[in-house]
Amino acid sequence: MDRRDFIKTALLTLPGLAMAAPWWRWDKKKFLRYIGGTLPIPSLARYRVEGGKKIFDMNIKESTHTFFQGVETKTYGINSSYLGETLLFHPGDDVILRFRNELDEPTTMHGHGMHVPARMDGGPHQVIAPSKVWEARYKVQQSAAMNWYHPHLMGKTAEQVYMGLAGLIYIQDDLPLPKNYGIDDIPLVLQERRFADGQIDYSPSRMDIMRGYRGGELLVNGKVAPTKNIFHRFVRFRILNGSNASMFRIAFENRLPFYIIAGDNSFLERPSIESEVLLSPAERVEIVVDLSQFEEQRLKLVETQSSRTILDLNIFSNLQPNIEAIPQNLIHFEQMESPLFTRRFELGMRRMRLTINGKTMDMSRIDERVPLGRPEIWEVVNPTRMEHNFHIHATHFRLIERNGSEENLRPHERCYKDTVYLAPGDRVKFYVKMVDFADAKNPYMYHCHFLEHEDNGMMGQFVVI
Ligand code: C2O
Ligand code: CU
Ligand code: CU
C-alpha cells in the first residue's frame, strides 16, 4: 500500500467520516437534501401457481417516493413506489403477467429481451387502458440473462419510463455463479433524472429531443450514490442502463479488473477481463469481481465520464467464499449459418423528426417482412452526427463487425444481444435468424432505444412470416 492509499484507507475507516458528506445539491428552486444510504434492492415479485403456471399480479400505479428529505416526489411504479418489482423466471417456466393499469392514462408493458409471440410482446399495439388488465402469457424459452420490462406506448414511452416505469426480469442460470439476489448478485438500474423543485422534471426541449433527454442526478435503483455492505468474496453485478438517453462508462475507481460474464441476452463464451464497460440505453452487462484483496476497505464503482459514484462498497472482513472460482466456460454458441440475405437500416433525421431508412414510425405500416428460419445479416449505419442505438424485439442477434472489423466489437458485445450502440459514423453488422412465432399480422418493433428518438419517429415494424 503506498502512502496515498494508506491515508485514504485510514480516512475512510474513521467511523462517520465517509458518511459525513451530505448530499446538498442545487436544485432549480431550492436546496434539497438527498436521502443517502443503503442501495435499495427491488423486491422479487410474488406469484401464485395455478395449473402449472406462475401468475404474477403487477400493478402499474402512481405513487410518491422520497428522493429528498422532506419532499414527496410524484412517481410511477409497478408494485412499488419507483421502478418495478423484479420478475424471477427459470427457463421452461410458464408465466402469466397480469398488468393492471391504475394510471389515469393508457400504457403498455413490454418485455425487453423476452423471446415471445408478438401479441405477448407488450409493444405499442397492446395498449392497456386505464383500470384495465392486460396479460402477457408465455413460456420462458431462452437462455439465462437479465432482461427488463417497461412501457412502450406510442409517443409516450420516454415520459412513462422517466416517471419510474421499469423493472428487471431475471432468467436464472444454473452455473456456479453468485446468485443470492441482492446480496452477492446485485442488480443495478442506472438512470439519470432531472428534478425541479423536488419533482421529476420531464420537459425536453427541441435540443433535448435531438440529443436525447440527459443530465440530472445519477440514480441507482432510485437512489443517489448508495452504499452496499459486502460479505462475499465474489460479487456479481447485473447492470442495466435504464436511462432515456444517457451513456454510462462504468469502472471501479481504482481500475480494479473485473470479469464480464454476460451481455444483453446471454453469457459470453468465456469471461473477459476488463476494467471498464460502456453501456448505451437499454443495454445490460453482468460482471463478477473478486474482492478478496479489499477486506475492511471501501471501493467505489464509478461513472468515469462524469466522475460520479455509482455505488460505494463497504467490504467486510472474512469474506465468505461463495464460489470457488469464476467458471471459464459459460455458454456454447451455435455455429452461424451462412447468411442468405442482407437488410440495411440507415438512421437519419428529416425535418426535426428521426427516421430509419428515411421513414418515421407508422403503426399501420409494416416495414419489413422477415421469413422464419432464414439466416440474415442486418446492417445498421449511423451517418448522423448523433449517438444512437438499435434494438430489435423478441429476437437476439450476434454482432459480426463494427466499422468493417470484428476487432472493433466490445467485450460485452460478444454474446446474444438485442441492443447495439452506434457512435456517429458507425456501421455495424449482425447475424440474426427468426426462429419462432411466425405471425403475418402482429408486428414486432425495431428502434433506437434513445427514448426521445423512438418517440419521435425512429422506429419501424417487422413481421415474421
Ligand atoms: Cu426496450 Cu422496444 O424496447
Ligand atoms: Cu424491446
Ligand atoms: Cu437514436
CSV table of C-alpha atoms and ligand atoms in Angstrom, one decimal:
chain,number,residue,atom,x,y,z
A,1,MET,CA,0.0,0.0,0.0
A,2,ASP,CA,1.5,3.3,-0.9
A,3,ARG,CA,1.2,6.4,1.3
A,4,ARG,CA,-1.8,7.9,-0.6
A,5,ASP,CA,-3.7,4.7,-0.3
A,6,PHE,CA,-2.8,4.4,3.3
A,7,ILE,CA,-4.1,7.8,4.1
A,8,LYS,CA,-7.3,7.2,2.1
A,9,THR,CA,-7.9,3.9,3.8
A,10,ALA,CA,-7.3,5.5,7.2
A,11,LEU,CA,-9.7,8.3,6.5
A,12,LEU,CA,-12.3,6.0,5.1
A,13,THR,CA,-12.2,3.8,8.1
A,14,LEU,CA,-12.6,6.6,10.6
A,15,PRO,CA,-16.2,6.0,11.6
A,16,GLY,CA,-18.6,8.6,10.4
A,17,LEU,CA,-16.2,10.5,8.2
A,18,ALA,CA,-17.2,8.7,5.0
A,19,MET,CA,-20.8,9.3,5.9
A,20,ALA,CA,-20.4,12.9,6.8
A,21,ALA,CA,-20.6,14.4,3.3
A,22,PRO,CA,-24.2,15.5,2.9
A,23,TRP,CA,-25.8,15.4,-0.5
A,24,TRP,CA,-26.5,19.0,-0.8
A,25,ARG,CA,-27.4,19.8,-4.4
A,26,TRP,CA,-28.5,22.9,-6.1
A,27,ASP,CA,-32.0,22.2,-7.4
A,28,LYS,CA,-33.7,24.7,-9.8
A,29,LYS,CA,-35.6,26.4,-7.0
A,30,LYS,CA,-34.1,25.4,-3.7
A,31,PHE,CA,-31.6,23.3,-1.9
A,32,LEU,CA,-32.7,19.8,-1.4
A,33,ARG,CA,-31.0,17.1,0.6
A,34,TYR,CA,-30.8,13.7,-1.0
A,35,ILE,CA,-31.6,10.7,1.1
A,36,GLY,CA,-28.3,8.7,1.0
A,37,GLY,CA,-27.8,5.3,2.5
A,38,THR,CA,-28.2,1.7,1.5
A,39,LEU,CA,-28.7,0.5,-2.0
A,40,PRO,CA,-32.4,-0.3,-2.5
A,41,ILE,CA,-32.9,-3.7,-4.0
A,42,PRO,CA,-36.2,-4.1,-5.9
A,43,SER,CA,-38.2,-6.9,-4.2
A,44,LEU,CA,-38.8,-10.1,-6.0
A,45,ALA,CA,-42.4,-10.2,-7.4
A,46,ARG,CA,-44.5,-12.8,-5.7
A,47,TYR,CA,-46.5,-15.2,-7.7
A,48,ARG,CA,-49.1,-18.0,-7.2
A,49,VAL,CA,-49.1,-21.2,-9.1
A,50,GLU,CA,-52.3,-22.3,-10.9
A,51,GLY,CA,-52.5,-25.2,-13.3
A,52,GLY,CA,-48.7,-25.3,-13.5
A,53,LYS,CA,-48.4,-21.6,-14.4
A,54,LYS,CA,-46.8,-18.9,-12.4
A,55,ILE,CA,-49.1,-15.9,-12.1
A,56,PHE,CA,-47.8,-12.5,-11.2
A,57,ASP,CA,-50.0,-9.6,-10.4
A,58,MET,CA,-48.3,-6.4,-11.5
A,59,ASN,CA,-50.0,-3.1,-10.6
A,60,ILE,CA,-48.9,-0.1,-12.6
A,61,LYS,CA,-49.7,2.9,-10.4
A,62,GLU,CA,-49.0,6.5,-9.5
A,63,SER,CA,-47.1,6.9,-6.3
A,64,THR,CA,-44.8,9.1,-4.3
A,65,HIS,CA,-41.2,8.4,-3.5
A,66,THR,CA,-38.8,10.1,-1.1
A,67,PHE,CA,-35.7,11.1,-3.1
A,68,PHE,CA,-35.1,14.2,-0.9
A,69,GLN,CA,-35.5,14.8,2.8
A,70,GLY,CA,-39.0,16.1,3.5
A,71,VAL,CA,-40.2,16.1,-0.1
A,72,GLU,CA,-42.7,13.7,-1.6
A,73,THR,CA,-41.9,13.3,-5.3
A,74,LYS,CA,-44.6,12.1,-7.6
A,75,THR,CA,-43.6,8.9,-9.4
A,76,TYR,CA,-44.9,5.9,-11.2
A,77,GLY,CA,-44.1,2.3,-10.2
A,78,ILE,CA,-45.1,-1.3,-10.6
A,79,ASN,CA,-45.9,-2.9,-7.2
A,80,SER,CA,-43.5,-0.3,-5.9
A,81,SER,CA,-43.2,3.5,-5.5
A,82,TYR,CA,-40.5,3.8,-8.0
A,83,LEU,CA,-39.3,1.2,-10.6
A,84,GLY,CA,-40.9,-2.2,-10.5
A,85,GLU,CA,-40.5,-5.5,-8.7
A,86,THR,CA,-38.1,-8.0,-10.2
A,87,LEU,CA,-39.6,-11.0,-12.1
A,88,LEU,CA,-37.5,-14.1,-11.4
A,89,PHE,CA,-38.0,-16.8,-14.0
A,90,HIS,CA,-36.4,-20.1,-14.8
A,91,PRO,CA,-36.0,-21.4,-18.4
A,92,GLY,CA,-39.1,-23.5,-19.1
A,93,ASP,CA,-41.4,-21.6,-16.7
A,94,ASP,CA,-45.0,-21.0,-17.9
A,95,VAL,CA,-45.9,-17.5,-16.8
A,96,ILE,CA,-48.8,-15.1,-16.8
A,97,LEU,CA,-48.1,-11.5,-16.1
A,98,ARG,CA,-51.3,-9.6,-15.2
A,99,PHE,CA,-50.5,-6.0,-15.7
A,100,ARG,CA,-53.2,-3.8,-14.2
A,101,ASN,CA,-53.1,-0.1,-15.3
A,102,GLU,CA,-54.0,2.0,-12.3
A,103,LEU,CA,-52.7,5.2,-14.0
A,104,ASP,CA,-55.0,7.9,-15.5
A,105,GLU,CA,-53.5,7.3,-18.9
A,106,PRO,CA,-53.1,4.4,-21.2
A,107,THR,CA,-49.8,2.5,-21.2
A,108,THR,CA,-48.3,-0.8,-22.4
A,109,MET,CA,-45.8,-3.2,-20.8
A,110,HIS,CA,-43.1,-4.6,-23.0
A,111,GLY,CA,-40.7,-7.5,-22.0
A,112,HIS,CA,-37.5,-6.1,-23.4
A,113,GLY,CA,-35.3,-9.1,-24.5
A,114,MET,CA,-38.1,-11.6,-24.0
A,115,HIS,CA,-38.4,-14.1,-26.8
A,116,VAL,CA,-42.2,-14.2,-27.0
A,117,PRO,CA,-45.0,-14.1,-29.6
A,118,ALA,CA,-45.7,-10.6,-31.0
A,119,ARG,CA,-49.2,-10.5,-29.3
A,120,MET,CA,-47.4,-11.0,-25.9
A,121,ASP,CA,-44.7,-8.5,-26.6
A,122,GLY,CA,-46.4,-5.5,-24.9
A,123,GLY,CA,-45.4,-3.2,-27.7
A,124,PRO,CA,-47.4,-0.1,-28.9
A,125,HIS,CA,-50.2,-2.3,-30.2
A,126,GLN,CA,-51.0,-3.9,-26.8
A,127,VAL,CA,-52.4,-0.8,-25.2
A,128,ILE,CA,-53.7,-1.2,-21.6
A,129,ALA,CA,-56.5,1.4,-21.0
A,130,PRO,CA,-56.8,2.9,-17.5
A,131,SER,CA,-58.2,0.4,-15.0
A,132,LYS,CA,-57.8,-2.4,-17.4
A,133,VAL,CA,-55.7,-5.6,-17.2
A,134,TRP,CA,-53.5,-7.0,-19.9
A,135,GLU,CA,-52.0,-10.4,-19.6
A,136,ALA,CA,-48.7,-11.5,-21.1
A,137,ARG,CA,-48.8,-15.3,-21.2
A,138,TYR,CA,-45.9,-17.2,-22.4
A,139,LYS,CA,-43.4,-19.9,-21.8
A,140,VAL,CA,-39.9,-18.8,-21.0
A,141,GLN,CA,-37.9,-20.4,-23.8
A,142,GLN,CA,-34.5,-18.7,-23.9
A,143,SER,CA,-31.2,-18.9,-22.1
A,144,ALA,CA,-30.3,-17.2,-18.8
A,145,ALA,CA,-30.0,-13.4,-19.0
A,146,MET,CA,-31.2,-10.3,-17.3
A,147,ASN,CA,-33.9,-8.6,-19.3
A,148,TRP,CA,-36.3,-5.8,-18.3
A,149,TYR,CA,-39.8,-4.6,-18.8
A,150,HIS,CA,-41.1,-1.1,-19.5
A,151,PRO,CA,-43.9,0.8,-21.2
A,152,HIS,CA,-44.0,1.2,-25.0
A,153,LEU,CA,-46.9,3.5,-25.6
A,154,MET,CA,-46.6,5.2,-29.0
A,155,GLY,CA,-45.1,8.7,-28.4
A,156,LYS,CA,-45.2,8.4,-24.6
A,157,THR,CA,-42.6,5.8,-23.8
A,158,ALA,CA,-39.9,8.2,-22.8
A,159,GLU,CA,-42.1,10.1,-20.3
A,160,GLN,CA,-43.6,7.0,-18.7
A,161,VAL,CA,-40.2,5.4,-18.2
A,162,TYR,CA,-38.8,8.6,-16.8
A,163,MET,CA,-41.5,8.7,-14.2
A,164,GLY,CA,-40.3,5.3,-12.9
A,165,LEU,CA,-41.9,2.5,-15.0
A,166,ALA,CA,-39.2,-0.1,-15.5
A,167,GLY,CA,-38.4,-3.4,-13.8
A,168,LEU,CA,-36.0,-6.2,-14.1
A,169,ILE,CA,-36.5,-9.8,-15.4
A,170,TYR,CA,-34.0,-12.4,-14.3
A,171,ILE,CA,-33.9,-15.6,-16.2
A,172,GLN,CA,-31.9,-17.6,-13.8
A,173,ASP,CA,-28.9,-19.7,-14.8
A,174,ASP,CA,-27.6,-22.9,-13.2
A,175,LEU,CA,-23.9,-22.2,-13.3
A,176,PRO,CA,-21.8,-22.0,-10.1
A,177,LEU,CA,-22.0,-18.2,-10.0
A,178,PRO,CA,-23.1,-15.8,-7.2
A,179,LYS,CA,-26.9,-15.8,-7.2
A,180,ASN,CA,-28.1,-14.7,-3.8
A,181,TYR,CA,-30.4,-11.9,-5.1
A,182,GLY,CA,-29.4,-8.6,-3.6
A,183,ILE,CA,-26.6,-10.0,-1.6
A,184,ASP,CA,-23.8,-11.3,-3.9
A,185,ASP,CA,-25.9,-11.0,-7.0
A,186,ILE,CA,-26.7,-7.3,-7.1
A,187,PRO,CA,-28.9,-5.6,-9.7
A,188,LEU,CA,-28.1,-2.0,-10.6
A,189,VAL,CA,-30.5,0.1,-12.6
A,190,LEU,CA,-28.7,3.2,-13.6
A,191,GLN,CA,-30.7,6.2,-14.6
A,192,GLU,CA,-30.2,10.0,-14.9
A,193,ARG,CA,-33.1,12.0,-13.7
A,194,ARG,CA,-33.6,15.8,-13.6
A,195,PHE,CA,-35.6,17.3,-10.8
A,196,ALA,CA,-37.3,20.7,-10.5
A,197,ASP,CA,-38.5,21.7,-7.1
A,198,GLY,CA,-38.1,18.1,-5.9
A,199,GLN,CA,-40.3,16.8,-8.7
A,200,ILE,CA,-39.2,14.7,-11.6
A,201,ASP,CA,-38.7,17.1,-14.5
A,202,TYR,CA,-39.5,15.7,-17.9
A,203,SER,CA,-39.6,18.7,-20.2
A,204,PRO,CA,-37.5,18.0,-23.2
A,205,SER,CA,-36.7,20.9,-25.4
A,206,ARG,CA,-36.1,20.5,-29.1
A,207,MET,CA,-32.4,20.2,-28.4
A,208,ASP,CA,-33.1,17.5,-25.8
A,209,ILE,CA,-35.1,15.6,-28.3
A,210,MET,CA,-32.3,15.6,-30.7
A,211,ARG,CA,-29.7,14.7,-28.2
A,212,GLY,CA,-31.9,12.6,-26.0
A,213,TYR,CA,-33.0,13.7,-22.6
A,214,ARG,CA,-29.9,13.6,-20.4
A,215,GLY,CA,-28.5,15.1,-17.3
A,216,GLY,CA,-29.5,15.5,-13.7
A,217,GLU,CA,-28.8,13.1,-10.9
A,218,LEU,CA,-27.4,9.6,-11.3
A,219,LEU,CA,-29.9,7.3,-9.6
A,220,VAL,CA,-29.0,3.7,-8.8
A,221,ASN,CA,-32.1,1.7,-8.1
A,222,GLY,CA,-33.7,5.1,-7.3
A,223,LYS,CA,-31.0,6.4,-5.0
A,224,VAL,CA,-28.0,8.8,-5.4
A,225,ALA,CA,-24.6,7.2,-4.6
A,226,PRO,CA,-25.9,4.5,-2.4
A,227,THR,CA,-23.7,2.2,-0.2
A,228,LYS,CA,-23.7,-1.6,-0.1
A,229,ASN,CA,-22.2,-3.9,2.5
A,230,ILE,CA,-20.3,-6.8,1.0
A,231,PHE,CA,-19.8,-10.1,2.8
A,232,HIS,CA,-18.8,-12.4,0.0
A,233,ARG,CA,-15.6,-12.8,-1.9
A,234,PHE,CA,-17.1,-12.8,-5.4
A,235,VAL,CA,-19.8,-10.3,-6.2
A,236,ARG,CA,-21.9,-10.3,-9.4
A,237,PHE,CA,-23.4,-7.1,-10.6
A,238,ARG,CA,-26.1,-7.1,-13.2
A,239,ILE,CA,-26.2,-3.6,-14.6
A,240,LEU,CA,-28.9,-2.1,-16.8
A,241,ASN,CA,-28.6,1.3,-18.4
A,242,GLY,CA,-32.2,2.3,-17.7
A,243,SER,CA,-31.7,5.9,-18.8
A,244,ASN,CA,-33.7,7.5,-21.6
A,245,ALA,CA,-30.6,8.6,-23.5
A,246,SER,CA,-27.5,8.8,-21.2
A,247,MET,CA,-24.4,6.8,-21.9
A,248,PHE,CA,-22.5,5.3,-18.9
A,249,ARG,CA,-18.9,4.3,-18.7
A,250,ILE,CA,-18.5,2.1,-15.7
A,251,ALA,CA,-15.4,1.2,-13.8
A,252,PHE,CA,-14.0,0.8,-10.3
A,253,GLU,CA,-12.3,4.0,-9.0
A,254,ASN,CA,-9.0,2.1,-8.7
A,255,ARG,CA,-9.4,0.5,-12.1
A,256,LEU,CA,-9.8,-2.9,-10.5
A,257,PRO,CA,-10.2,-5.5,-13.2
A,258,PHE,CA,-13.4,-7.4,-13.3
A,259,TYR,CA,-14.8,-10.2,-15.4
A,260,ILE,CA,-17.5,-9.5,-17.9
A,261,ILE,CA,-19.6,-12.7,-18.0
A,262,ALA,CA,-22.8,-11.7,-19.8
A,263,GLY,CA,-24.3,-9.1,-22.1
A,264,ASP,CA,-27.9,-8.4,-23.0
A,265,ASN,CA,-29.4,-11.9,-23.7
A,266,SER,CA,-26.7,-14.4,-22.8
A,267,PHE,CA,-23.4,-15.3,-21.2
A,268,LEU,CA,-20.2,-14.7,-23.1
A,269,GLU,CA,-18.5,-17.9,-24.2
A,270,ARG,CA,-15.7,-17.2,-21.6
A,271,PRO,CA,-15.4,-14.4,-19.0
A,272,SER,CA,-13.5,-11.4,-20.4
A,273,ILE,CA,-11.2,-9.5,-18.0
A,274,GLU,CA,-11.8,-5.7,-18.4
A,275,SER,CA,-11.5,-2.6,-16.4
A,276,GLU,CA,-14.4,-0.6,-17.8
A,277,VAL,CA,-17.6,-1.0,-19.9
A,278,LEU,CA,-19.6,1.5,-21.9
A,279,LEU,CA,-23.4,1.0,-21.8
A,280,SER,CA,-25.9,2.7,-24.0
A,281,PRO,CA,-29.6,2.9,-23.1
A,282,ALA,CA,-31.3,-0.5,-22.6
A,283,GLU,CA,-28.0,-2.4,-22.7
A,284,ARG,CA,-27.1,-4.8,-19.9
A,285,VAL,CA,-23.9,-6.2,-18.7
A,286,GLU,CA,-23.1,-8.7,-15.9
A,287,ILE,CA,-19.8,-8.5,-14.2
A,288,VAL,CA,-18.2,-10.6,-11.4
A,289,VAL,CA,-15.4,-9.1,-9.3
A,290,ASP,CA,-13.1,-10.8,-6.8
A,291,LEU,CA,-13.0,-8.5,-3.7
A,292,SER,CA,-10.7,-10.7,-1.5
A,293,GLN,CA,-7.9,-8.0,-1.6
A,294,PHE,CA,-10.2,-5.3,-0.3
A,295,GLU,CA,-11.3,-6.6,3.1
A,296,GLU,CA,-12.2,-3.8,5.5
A,297,GLN,CA,-11.9,-1.2,2.8
A,298,ARG,CA,-14.3,0.8,0.7
A,299,LEU,CA,-14.3,0.7,-3.0
A,300,LYS,CA,-16.4,2.8,-5.4
A,301,LEU,CA,-17.9,1.8,-8.6
A,302,VAL,CA,-18.0,5.0,-10.7
A,303,GLU,CA,-19.3,6.5,-13.9
A,304,THR,CA,-16.0,7.7,-15.3
A,305,GLN,CA,-17.1,10.4,-17.8
A,306,SER,CA,-18.8,12.4,-15.1
A,307,SER,CA,-16.7,11.1,-12.1
A,308,ARG,CA,-19.8,10.3,-10.2
A,309,THR,CA,-20.2,7.5,-7.7
A,310,ILE,CA,-22.5,4.7,-8.8
A,311,LEU,CA,-22.1,2.5,-5.7
A,312,ASP,CA,-19.9,2.8,-2.6
A,313,LEU,CA,-18.9,-0.7,-1.5
A,314,ASN,CA,-18.3,-1.3,2.2
A,315,ILE,CA,-16.3,-4.5,2.2
A,316,PHE,CA,-16.3,-6.5,5.4
A,317,SER,CA,-13.6,-8.8,6.7
A,318,ASN,CA,-13.6,-12.6,6.5
A,319,LEU,CA,-15.4,-12.6,3.2
A,320,GLN,CA,-17.4,-15.7,2.6
A,321,PRO,CA,-16.0,-18.0,-0.2
A,322,ASN,CA,-19.3,-18.1,-2.1
A,323,ILE,CA,-17.9,-19.7,-5.2
A,324,GLU,CA,-14.6,-21.4,-5.7
A,325,ALA,CA,-13.7,-19.6,-8.9
A,326,ILE,CA,-15.3,-18.0,-11.9
A,327,PRO,CA,-16.3,-20.7,-14.3
A,328,GLN,CA,-14.3,-20.5,-17.5
A,329,ASN,CA,-16.9,-22.0,-19.9
A,330,LEU,CA,-20.2,-20.1,-19.7
A,331,ILE,CA,-22.1,-20.9,-22.8
A,332,HIS,CA,-21.6,-22.7,-26.1
A,333,PHE,CA,-22.8,-20.7,-29.2
A,334,GLU,CA,-24.4,-22.4,-32.1
A,335,GLN,CA,-22.5,-22.2,-35.4
A,336,MET,CA,-23.7,-19.3,-37.5
A,337,GLU,CA,-25.1,-20.5,-40.9
A,338,SER,CA,-24.1,-18.6,-44.0
A,339,PRO,CA,-26.4,-15.7,-44.3
A,340,LEU,CA,-28.8,-15.7,-47.3
A,341,PHE,CA,-30.0,-12.1,-47.2
A,342,THR,CA,-28.8,-8.7,-46.1
A,343,ARG,CA,-31.1,-5.9,-44.8
A,344,ARG,CA,-29.9,-2.4,-44.4
A,345,PHE,CA,-31.1,0.2,-41.9
A,346,GLU,CA,-30.0,3.8,-42.1
A,347,LEU,CA,-30.6,6.0,-39.1
A,348,GLY,CA,-31.4,9.6,-40.1
A,349,MET,CA,-33.2,12.8,-39.5
A,350,ARG,CA,-35.7,14.7,-41.6
A,351,ARG,CA,-37.4,18.0,-40.7
A,352,MET,CA,-36.7,17.6,-37.0
A,353,ARG,CA,-38.0,14.1,-36.9
A,354,LEU,CA,-35.9,11.0,-36.6
A,355,THR,CA,-36.0,8.3,-39.2
A,356,ILE,CA,-35.0,4.8,-40.2
A,357,ASN,CA,-34.5,4.3,-43.9
A,358,GLY,CA,-36.0,7.8,-44.4
A,359,LYS,CA,-39.3,6.9,-42.7
A,360,THR,CA,-40.8,7.9,-39.4
A,361,MET,CA,-42.7,5.3,-37.4
A,362,ASP,CA,-46.2,4.5,-38.7
A,363,MET,CA,-48.2,1.9,-36.7
A,364,SER,CA,-50.2,1.0,-39.7
A,365,ARG,CA,-47.2,0.2,-41.9
A,366,ILE,CA,-45.2,-3.0,-41.9
A,367,ASP,CA,-41.7,-2.1,-42.9
A,368,GLU,CA,-40.0,-5.4,-43.1
A,369,ARG,CA,-41.2,-9.0,-43.6
A,370,VAL,CA,-38.7,-11.5,-42.3
A,371,PRO,CA,-39.0,-15.2,-43.2
A,372,LEU,CA,-38.8,-17.7,-40.4
A,373,GLY,CA,-35.7,-19.7,-40.3
A,374,ARG,CA,-33.7,-17.7,-42.8
A,375,PRO,CA,-30.2,-16.6,-41.6
A,376,GLU,CA,-29.8,-12.9,-42.4
A,377,ILE,CA,-27.3,-10.1,-41.9
A,378,TRP,CA,-28.7,-6.8,-40.7
A,379,GLU,CA,-26.5,-3.8,-41.4
A,380,VAL,CA,-27.2,-0.7,-39.4
A,381,VAL,CA,-25.5,2.6,-40.3
A,382,ASN,CA,-25.4,5.9,-38.4
A,383,PRO,CA,-24.4,8.6,-40.8
A,384,THR,CA,-25.8,11.3,-38.4
A,385,ARG,CA,-23.7,13.3,-36.0
A,386,MET,CA,-25.7,12.0,-33.1
A,387,GLU,CA,-25.4,8.9,-31.0
A,388,HIS,CA,-28.0,6.2,-31.5
A,389,ASN,CA,-28.5,2.5,-30.8
A,390,PHE,CA,-30.6,-0.1,-32.5
A,391,HIS,CA,-32.9,-2.6,-30.7
A,392,ILE,CA,-34.9,-5.5,-32.0
A,393,HIS,CA,-37.8,-7.0,-30.2
A,394,ALA,CA,-38.1,-10.7,-29.3
A,395,THR,CA,-35.1,-11.8,-31.3
A,396,HIS,CA,-31.5,-12.0,-30.3
A,397,PHE,CA,-28.6,-11.3,-32.7
A,398,ARG,CA,-24.9,-11.8,-32.8
A,399,LEU,CA,-22.7,-8.9,-33.8
A,400,ILE,CA,-20.3,-9.7,-36.6
A,401,GLU,CA,-18.4,-6.5,-37.1
A,402,ARG,CA,-18.3,-2.8,-36.3
A,403,ASN,CA,-16.9,-0.4,-38.9
A,404,GLY,CA,-15.7,-3.3,-41.0
A,405,SER,CA,-13.9,-5.3,-38.4
A,406,GLU,CA,-14.7,-8.0,-35.8
A,407,GLU,CA,-11.9,-6.5,-33.7
A,408,ASN,CA,-13.9,-3.4,-33.0
A,409,LEU,CA,-16.5,-5.3,-31.1
A,410,ARG,CA,-16.6,-4.6,-27.4
A,411,PRO,CA,-16.3,-7.5,-24.9
A,412,HIS,CA,-19.9,-7.2,-23.7
A,413,GLU,CA,-21.0,-7.4,-27.4
A,414,ARG,CA,-19.6,-10.9,-27.8
A,415,CYS,CA,-22.8,-12.7,-26.9
A,416,TYR,CA,-26.5,-12.7,-27.9
A,417,LYS,CA,-27.8,-9.1,-27.9
A,418,ASP,CA,-30.9,-7.2,-28.5
A,419,THR,CA,-29.5,-3.6,-28.5
A,420,VAL,CA,-26.3,-2.3,-30.1
A,421,TYR,CA,-24.7,1.1,-29.8
A,422,LEU,CA,-23.8,3.3,-32.8
A,423,ALA,CA,-21.5,6.2,-32.3
A,424,PRO,CA,-21.7,8.9,-35.0
A,425,GLY,CA,-20.5,7.4,-38.3
A,426,ASP,CA,-20.7,3.8,-37.0
A,427,ARG,CA,-21.7,0.9,-39.1
A,428,VAL,CA,-22.5,-2.5,-37.5
A,429,LYS,CA,-23.4,-5.8,-38.9
A,430,PHE,CA,-25.2,-8.6,-37.0
A,431,TYR,CA,-26.4,-12.1,-37.7
A,432,VAL,CA,-30.0,-12.8,-37.0
A,433,LYS,CA,-32.4,-15.6,-37.6
A,434,MET,CA,-36.1,-15.6,-36.7
A,435,VAL,CA,-36.6,-18.9,-35.0
A,436,ASP,CA,-40.2,-18.9,-33.8
A,437,PHE,CA,-43.6,-17.2,-33.7
A,438,ALA,CA,-44.5,-16.5,-37.4
A,439,ASP,CA,-47.4,-14.1,-37.4
A,440,ALA,CA,-48.1,-12.1,-40.5
A,441,LYS,CA,-50.5,-9.7,-38.7
A,442,ASN,CA,-48.9,-8.7,-35.4
A,443,PRO,CA,-45.6,-6.8,-35.8
A,444,TYR,CA,-42.6,-6.5,-33.6
A,445,MET,CA,-40.6,-3.3,-33.3
A,446,TYR,CA,-37.1,-2.3,-34.1
A,447,HIS,CA,-36.0,1.1,-33.0
A,448,CYS,CA,-33.4,3.4,-31.5
A,449,HIS,CA,-33.5,3.0,-27.7
A,450,PHE,CA,-32.7,6.6,-27.0
A,451,LEU,CA,-36.3,7.1,-26.0
A,452,GLU,CA,-36.8,10.6,-27.3
A,453,HIS,CA,-35.7,9.3,-30.7
A,454,GLU,CA,-38.0,6.4,-30.5
A,455,ASP,CA,-40.9,8.6,-29.5
A,456,ASN,CA,-40.1,11.0,-32.4
A,457,GLY,CA,-40.1,8.5,-35.2
A,458,MET,CA,-37.0,6.4,-35.1
A,459,MET,CA,-38.9,3.1,-35.1
A,460,GLY,CA,-40.2,0.6,-37.6
A,461,GLN,CA,-42.2,-2.6,-37.6
A,462,PHE,CA,-41.4,-6.1,-38.8
A,463,VAL,CA,-43.5,-9.3,-39.1
A,464,VAL,CA,-42.1,-12.8,-39.1
A,465,ILE,CA,-43.6,-14.8,-41.9
B,1,C2O,CU1,-36.9,-1.7,-24.5
B,1,C2O,CU2,-39.0,-1.6,-28.0
B,1,C2O,O1,-37.9,-1.7,-26.2
B,2,CU,CU,-37.7,-4.4,-26.6
B,3,CU,CU,-31.3,7.5,-31.7
